mmCIF file of C-alpha atoms in Angstrom:
data_model
loop_
_atom_site.group_PDB
_atom_site.id
_atom_site.type_symbol
_atom_site.label_atom_id
_atom_site.label_comp_id
_atom_site.label_asym_id
_atom_site.label_seq_id
_atom_site.Cartn_x
_atom_site.Cartn_y
_atom_site.Cartn_z
ATOM 1 C CA MET N 105 -35.688 -7.372 54.167
ATOM 2 C CA GLU N 106 -39.082 -5.682 54.152
ATOM 3 C CA ASN N 107 -40.223 -8.030 51.356
ATOM 4 C CA LEU N 108 -39.120 -11.064 53.400
ATOM 5 C CA GLN N 109 -41.117 -9.863 56.408
ATOM 6 C CA LYS N 110 -44.208 -9.520 54.202
ATOM 7 C CA GLN N 111 -43.752 -13.074 52.917
ATOM 8 C CA VAL N 112 -43.357 -14.446 56.473
ATOM 9 C CA LYS N 113 -46.506 -12.570 57.558
ATOM 10 C CA ALA N 114 -48.430 -13.993 54.593
ATOM 11 C CA LEU N 115 -47.252 -17.516 55.466
ATOM 12 C CA LYS N 116 -48.410 -17.051 59.062
ATOM 13 C CA ILE N 117 -51.842 -15.928 57.886
ATOM 14 C CA TYR N 118 -52.031 -18.866 55.466
ATOM 15 C CA ALA N 119 -50.980 -21.321 58.200
ATOM 16 C CA GLY N 120 -53.553 -19.863 60.571
ATOM 17 C CA VAL N 121 -56.388 -20.119 58.053
ATOM 18 C CA LEU N 122 -55.358 -23.685 57.119
ATOM 19 C CA THR N 123 -55.288 -24.676 60.812
ATOM 20 C CA LEU N 124 -58.793 -23.270 61.335
ATOM 21 C CA LEU N 125 -60.075 -25.173 58.293
ATOM 22 C CA VAL N 126 -58.546 -28.446 59.536
ATOM 23 C CA LEU N 127 -60.034 -27.933 63.004
ATOM 24 C CA ALA N 128 -63.447 -27.174 61.526
ATOM 25 C CA LEU N 129 -63.275 -30.334 59.384
ATOM 26 C CA MET N 130 -62.240 -32.443 62.397
ATOM 27 C CA ILE N 131 -65.139 -31.079 64.457
ATOM 28 C CA MET N 132 -67.600 -31.773 61.654
ATOM 29 C CA VAL N 133 -66.362 -35.364 61.225
ATOM 30 C CA PHE N 134 -66.404 -35.911 64.997
ATOM 31 C CA ARG N 135 -70.004 -34.720 65.199
ATOM 32 C CA GLN N 136 -71.072 -36.978 62.315
ATOM 33 C CA ASN N 137 -69.399 -40.051 63.854
ATOM 34 C CA ASN N 138 -70.780 -39.450 67.323
ATOM 35 C CA SER N 139 -74.301 -38.301 66.568
ATOM 36 C CA ASP N 140 -76.975 -40.951 67.240
ATOM 37 C CA ASN N 141 -79.874 -38.734 66.345
ATOM 38 C CA GLU N 142 -79.382 -37.161 62.932
ATOM 39 C CA HIS N 143 -82.481 -35.575 61.431
ATOM 40 C CA PHE N 144 -83.122 -35.427 57.689
ATOM 41 C CA LYS N 145 -86.241 -33.884 56.213
ATOM 42 C CA HIS N 146 -85.858 -35.485 52.794
ATOM 43 C CA ILE N 147 -83.553 -38.204 51.436
ATOM 44 C CA THR N 148 -83.453 -39.204 47.762
ATOM 45 C CA ALA N 149 -81.649 -42.446 46.935
ATOM 46 C CA GLU N 150 -81.810 -45.319 44.441
ATOM 47 C CA ARG N 151 -80.871 -47.805 47.157
ATOM 48 C CA MET N 152 -80.245 -47.687 50.882
ATOM 49 C CA ASP N 153 -78.747 -50.523 52.961
ATOM 50 C CA ILE N 154 -79.426 -50.818 56.709
ATOM 51 C CA VAL N 155 -76.469 -52.522 58.403
ATOM 52 C CA ASP N 156 -75.264 -53.642 61.832
ATOM 53 C CA SER N 157 -72.416 -51.806 63.566
ATOM 54 C CA ASN N 158 -70.057 -54.355 61.971
ATOM 55 C CA GLY N 159 -71.344 -53.590 58.484
ATOM 56 C CA LYS N 160 -73.459 -56.733 58.033
ATOM 57 C CA ILE N 161 -76.538 -56.009 55.939
ATOM 58 C CA ARG N 162 -79.956 -56.308 57.600
ATOM 59 C CA MET N 163 -82.267 -54.640 55.081
ATOM 60 C CA ALA N 164 -82.005 -53.288 51.537
ATOM 61 C CA ILE N 165 -84.465 -50.639 50.336
ATOM 62 C CA SER N 166 -84.080 -50.286 46.604
ATOM 63 C CA ASN N 167 -85.512 -49.540 43.197
ATOM 64 C CA ARG N 168 -85.744 -52.340 40.628
ATOM 65 C CA GLU N 169 -82.438 -51.659 38.892
ATOM 66 C CA ARG N 170 -80.322 -51.778 42.063
ATOM 67 C CA GLN N 171 -82.285 -54.373 44.036
ATOM 68 C CA HIS N 172 -80.218 -56.818 46.111
ATOM 69 C CA PRO N 173 -80.127 -60.294 44.466
ATOM 70 C CA GLY N 174 -80.327 -62.078 47.840
ATOM 71 C CA THR N 175 -77.910 -64.207 49.857
ATOM 72 C CA ILE N 176 -78.044 -67.913 50.781
ATOM 73 C CA GLY N 177 -75.474 -69.659 52.976
ATOM 74 C CA GLY N 178 -73.429 -66.475 53.144
ATOM 75 C CA LYS N 179 -73.107 -66.421 49.339
ATOM 76 C CA GLU N 180 -74.597 -63.551 47.370
ATOM 77 C CA LEU N 181 -76.674 -64.795 44.455
ATOM 78 C CA PRO N 182 -75.990 -63.673 40.866
ATOM 79 C CA LYS N 183 -77.601 -60.443 39.724
ATOM 80 C CA ARG N 184 -81.226 -61.019 38.747
ATOM 81 C CA ASP N 185 -84.342 -59.017 37.930
ATOM 82 C CA ARG N 186 -86.264 -58.246 41.124
ATOM 83 C CA PRO N 187 -89.020 -55.721 41.884
ATOM 84 C CA ALA N 188 -88.510 -52.579 43.933
ATOM 85 C CA GLY N 189 -89.079 -52.820 47.669
ATOM 86 C CA MET N 190 -87.433 -54.037 50.852
ATOM 87 C CA ILE N 191 -85.382 -57.233 51.313
ATOM 88 C CA PHE N 192 -84.748 -58.480 54.880
ATOM 89 C CA PHE N 193 -81.644 -60.348 56.113
ATOM 90 C CA ASN N 194 -81.183 -62.483 59.247
ATOM 91 C CA ASP N 195 -78.292 -62.606 61.738
ATOM 92 C CA ASP N 196 -76.300 -64.841 59.358
ATOM 93 C CA GLY N 197 -76.654 -62.295 56.569
ATOM 94 C CA ASP N 198 -79.029 -64.512 54.570
ATOM 95 C CA GLU N 199 -82.230 -63.231 52.984
ATOM 96 C CA CYS N 200 -85.237 -64.060 55.162
ATOM 97 C CA GLY N 201 -88.135 -62.291 53.464
ATOM 98 C CA GLY N 202 -89.223 -59.011 51.998
ATOM 99 C CA LEU N 203 -91.873 -56.694 50.654
ATOM 100 C CA VAL N 204 -91.737 -56.092 46.889
ATOM 101 C CA TYR N 205 -94.078 -54.510 44.366
ATOM 102 C CA ASP N 206 -94.466 -53.407 40.757
ATOM 103 C CA GLY N 207 -97.219 -52.400 38.386
ATOM 104 C CA ASP N 208 -98.073 -50.962 34.986
ATOM 105 C CA LYS N 209 -100.960 -51.135 32.510
ATOM 106 C CA LYS N 210 -100.178 -54.794 31.693
ATOM 107 C CA SER N 211 -99.608 -56.263 35.153
ATOM 108 C CA ALA N 212 -99.318 -55.373 38.826
ATOM 109 C CA SER N 213 -98.331 -57.124 42.037
ATOM 110 C CA MET N 214 -97.386 -56.683 45.676
ATOM 111 C CA THR N 215 -95.998 -59.470 47.840
ATOM 112 C CA TYR N 216 -94.962 -59.743 51.478
ATOM 113 C CA SER N 217 -92.859 -62.899 51.942
ATOM 114 C CA ILE N 218 -91.577 -64.724 55.013
ATOM 115 C CA ASP N 219 -88.748 -67.184 54.284
ATOM 116 C CA GLN N 220 -87.880 -70.368 56.106
ATOM 117 C CA TYR N 221 -84.372 -70.348 57.623
ATOM 118 C CA GLN N 222 -81.841 -71.205 54.885
ATOM 119 C CA ASN N 223 -84.659 -71.663 52.389
ATOM 120 C CA ASP N 224 -87.224 -69.820 50.297
ATOM 121 C CA GLN N 225 -90.656 -68.430 51.223
ATOM 122 C CA ILE N 226 -93.056 -70.462 53.356
ATOM 123 C CA MET N 227 -95.696 -67.745 53.723
ATOM 124 C CA GLN N 228 -96.877 -64.906 51.506
ATOM 125 C CA ILE N 229 -99.571 -62.276 51.447
ATOM 126 C CA GLN N 230 -99.810 -61.488 47.774
ATOM 127 C CA TYR N 231 -101.759 -59.642 45.122
ATOM 128 C CA SER N 232 -101.239 -59.994 41.383
ATOM 129 C CA GLN N 233 -103.060 -59.233 38.169
ATOM 130 C CA ASP N 234 -102.296 -59.626 34.459
ATOM 131 C CA LYS N 235 -104.069 -58.323 31.395
ATOM 132 C CA ASP N 236 -103.989 -60.752 28.478
ATOM 133 C CA ALA N 237 -105.814 -60.073 25.197
ATOM 134 C CA GLY N 238 -108.213 -57.771 26.975
ATOM 135 C CA SER N 239 -108.955 -60.264 29.765
ATOM 136 C CA LEU N 240 -107.988 -59.402 33.325
ATOM 137 C CA HIS N 241 -106.715 -62.203 35.604
ATOM 138 C CA ARG N 242 -106.514 -61.227 39.260
ATOM 139 C CA SER N 243 -105.664 -63.155 42.427
ATOM 140 C CA TYR N 244 -104.984 -62.166 46.023
ATOM 141 C CA GLY N 245 -104.753 -63.802 49.422
ATOM 142 C CA LEU N 246 -102.571 -65.801 51.815
ATOM 143 C CA LYS N 247 -100.373 -68.714 50.669
ATOM 144 C CA LEU N 248 -98.429 -71.311 52.674
ATOM 145 C CA TRP N 249 -95.732 -73.732 51.455
ATOM 146 C CA ASP N 250 -93.736 -76.633 52.828
ATOM 147 C CA LYS N 251 -89.980 -76.455 52.223
ATOM 148 C CA TYR N 252 -88.078 -79.705 52.556
ATOM 149 C CA ASP N 253 -85.088 -79.700 54.917
ATOM 150 C CA SER N 254 -83.468 -82.323 52.674
ATOM 151 C CA PHE N 255 -83.221 -79.735 49.885
ATOM 152 C CA PRO N 256 -82.286 -76.363 51.492
ATOM 153 C CA GLY N 257 -81.550 -73.205 49.557
ATOM 154 C CA VAL N 258 -77.780 -73.831 49.466
ATOM 155 C CA LYS N 259 -78.378 -77.184 47.777
ATOM 156 C CA VAL N 260 -80.763 -75.597 45.260
ATOM 157 C CA VAL N 261 -78.122 -73.012 44.313
ATOM 158 C CA ALA N 262 -75.445 -75.723 43.982
ATOM 159 C CA TYR N 263 -77.777 -77.774 41.761
ATOM 160 C CA ALA N 264 -78.469 -74.782 39.505
ATOM 161 C CA ASP N 265 -74.733 -74.025 39.292
ATOM 162 C CA SER N 266 -74.005 -77.614 38.253
ATOM 163 C CA LEU N 267 -76.598 -77.330 35.469
ATOM 164 C CA LYS N 268 -74.953 -74.133 34.201
ATOM 165 C CA LYS N 269 -71.576 -75.877 33.985
ATOM 166 C CA LEU N 270 -73.054 -78.316 31.469
ATOM 167 C CA LYS N 271 -73.321 -75.405 29.007
ATOM 168 C CA ASP N 272 -76.350 -77.119 27.516
ATOM 169 C CA THR N 273 -79.461 -74.912 27.373
ATOM 170 C CA ALA N 274 -81.869 -77.823 26.868
ATOM 171 C CA ALA N 275 -80.383 -79.781 29.784
ATOM 172 C CA TYR N 276 -80.428 -76.678 31.979
ATOM 173 C CA ASN N 277 -84.092 -75.927 31.228
ATOM 174 C CA ALA N 278 -85.058 -79.581 31.804
ATOM 175 C CA GLY N 279 -83.205 -79.656 35.134
ATOM 176 C CA ILE N 280 -84.815 -76.417 36.357
ATOM 177 C CA LYS N 281 -88.266 -77.630 35.245
ATOM 178 C CA LYS N 282 -87.769 -80.836 37.247
ATOM 179 C CA LEU N 283 -86.720 -78.794 40.263
ATOM 180 C CA GLN N 284 -89.865 -76.687 40.018
ATOM 181 C CA GLN N 285 -92.260 -79.639 40.048
ATOM 182 C CA PRO N 286 -94.514 -79.738 43.157
ATOM 183 C CA GLY N 287 -93.155 -82.065 45.827
ATOM 184 C CA VAL N 288 -89.495 -81.909 44.726
ATOM 185 C CA ILE N 289 -88.156 -79.048 46.855
ATOM 186 C CA THR N 290 -91.413 -77.408 47.882
ATOM 187 C CA ALA N 291 -95.171 -77.896 47.959
ATOM 188 C CA GLU N 292 -97.934 -75.345 48.193
ATOM 189 C CA ARG N 293 -100.199 -76.350 51.087
ATOM 190 C CA LEU N 294 -102.808 -73.624 51.487
ATOM 191 C CA PHE N 295 -104.346 -70.676 49.710
ATOM 192 C CA VAL N 296 -106.994 -68.483 51.312
ATOM 193 C CA GLY N 297 -108.350 -65.765 49.071
ATOM 194 C CA LYS N 298 -109.656 -65.118 45.570
ATOM 195 C CA ASN N 299 -108.146 -67.020 42.625
ATOM 196 C CA THR N 300 -108.074 -66.142 38.917
ATOM 197 C CA LYS N 301 -111.321 -68.090 38.353
ATOM 198 C CA GLY N 302 -113.187 -65.704 40.645
ATOM 199 C CA GLU N 303 -113.516 -68.360 43.372
ATOM 200 C CA VAL N 304 -113.219 -67.070 46.943
ATOM 201 C CA GLY N 305 -112.418 -69.541 49.701
ATOM 202 C CA LEU N 306 -110.074 -72.082 51.260
ATOM 203 C CA PHE N 307 -107.943 -74.344 49.035
ATOM 204 C CA LEU N 308 -105.884 -77.131 50.686
ATOM 205 C CA ARG N 309 -103.181 -79.397 49.197
ATOM 206 C CA ASP N 310 -101.321 -82.455 50.481
ATOM 207 C CA ASP N 311 -97.577 -82.642 51.209
ATOM 208 C CA LYS N 312 -96.890 -83.267 47.504
ATOM 209 C CA GLY N 313 -98.737 -80.128 46.470
ATOM 210 C CA LYS N 314 -101.801 -81.934 45.094
ATOM 211 C CA PRO N 315 -105.252 -80.303 45.631
ATOM 212 C CA ARG N 316 -107.314 -82.300 48.166
ATOM 213 C CA LEU N 317 -110.012 -80.009 49.610
ATOM 214 C CA LYS N 318 -111.748 -76.866 48.317
ATOM 215 C CA ILE N 319 -114.302 -74.828 50.206
ATOM 216 C CA TYR N 320 -115.325 -71.754 48.274
ATOM 217 C CA ILE N 321 -117.946 -69.480 46.738
ATOM 218 C CA ASN N 322 -117.792 -69.729 42.947
ATOM 219 C CA ALA N 323 -118.186 -66.923 40.394
ATOM 220 C CA GLN N 324 -121.945 -67.611 40.319
ATOM 221 C CA ASN N 325 -122.193 -66.980 44.095
ATOM 222 C CA GLN N 326 -122.824 -70.669 44.820
ATOM 223 C CA PRO N 327 -121.152 -72.362 47.835
ATOM 224 C CA VAL N 328 -119.039 -75.386 46.891
ATOM 225 C CA ILE N 329 -117.233 -78.083 48.907
ATOM 226 C CA GLU N 330 -115.007 -80.464 46.911
ATOM 227 C CA THR N 331 -112.900 -83.420 48.065
ATOM 228 C CA LEU N 332 -110.245 -84.691 45.643
ATOM 229 C CA ASP N 333 -108.131 -87.850 45.471
ATOM 230 C CA ASP N 334 -104.327 -87.965 45.155
ATOM 231 C CA LYS N 335 -104.648 -87.716 41.366
ATOM 232 C CA GLY N 336 -106.618 -84.479 41.578
ATOM 233 C CA MET N 337 -109.973 -86.044 40.669
ATOM 234 C CA VAL N 338 -113.095 -84.847 42.505
ATOM 235 C CA VAL N 339 -114.490 -87.708 44.620
ATOM 236 C CA SER N 340 -117.268 -85.735 46.311
ATOM 237 C CA SER N 341 -118.863 -82.363 45.762
ATOM 238 C CA LYS N 342 -121.723 -80.440 47.328
#
């Protein structure tokens, strides 16, 4: 009888301790779920996603290995190599720009991009440099593009998917090369900055991406103004 009483007492103590632990856990969870002002002195992470209250992604901050591949038309793109940085997403959940960067002894770059709705970038502030056979090629400035509404990002993805289904590497490469030609889905319209030739100035193109006007200081510190025809030939220079 005395042994039974001891066992009952031990069970009561165990039940009491277990109840206290459960209550403490509930309080901790309640505080975490209802705190709008958590303070962290240091966070280490390979990737962090900022989301709406419904879980929809609005920004991904990531290293290179875990970088978000992007989303177009509500469809996440296949995994691809992208630099570390921040990727922004609009109310539809589609990528709408970002800030990415990389750099080593061979090359370096940093780019801030603003994307057109349901399309790729239309404006960038960018810096890039490459070292080739001892020669350094560097460019930096502001770029603007036209993106054609007749060929939005969803259509580009569908086109690329159709090329993959052919299972023909040569046909795929030819199709992608055609897509990348100026004036097909996009055209660079303006560059203001310093190009790889060492020219600093304003460089304008027509709606097909062809150079038409250049106003710059060349590498010899001489001012130059060039007008070009639709074939890229200089028709006047001073």
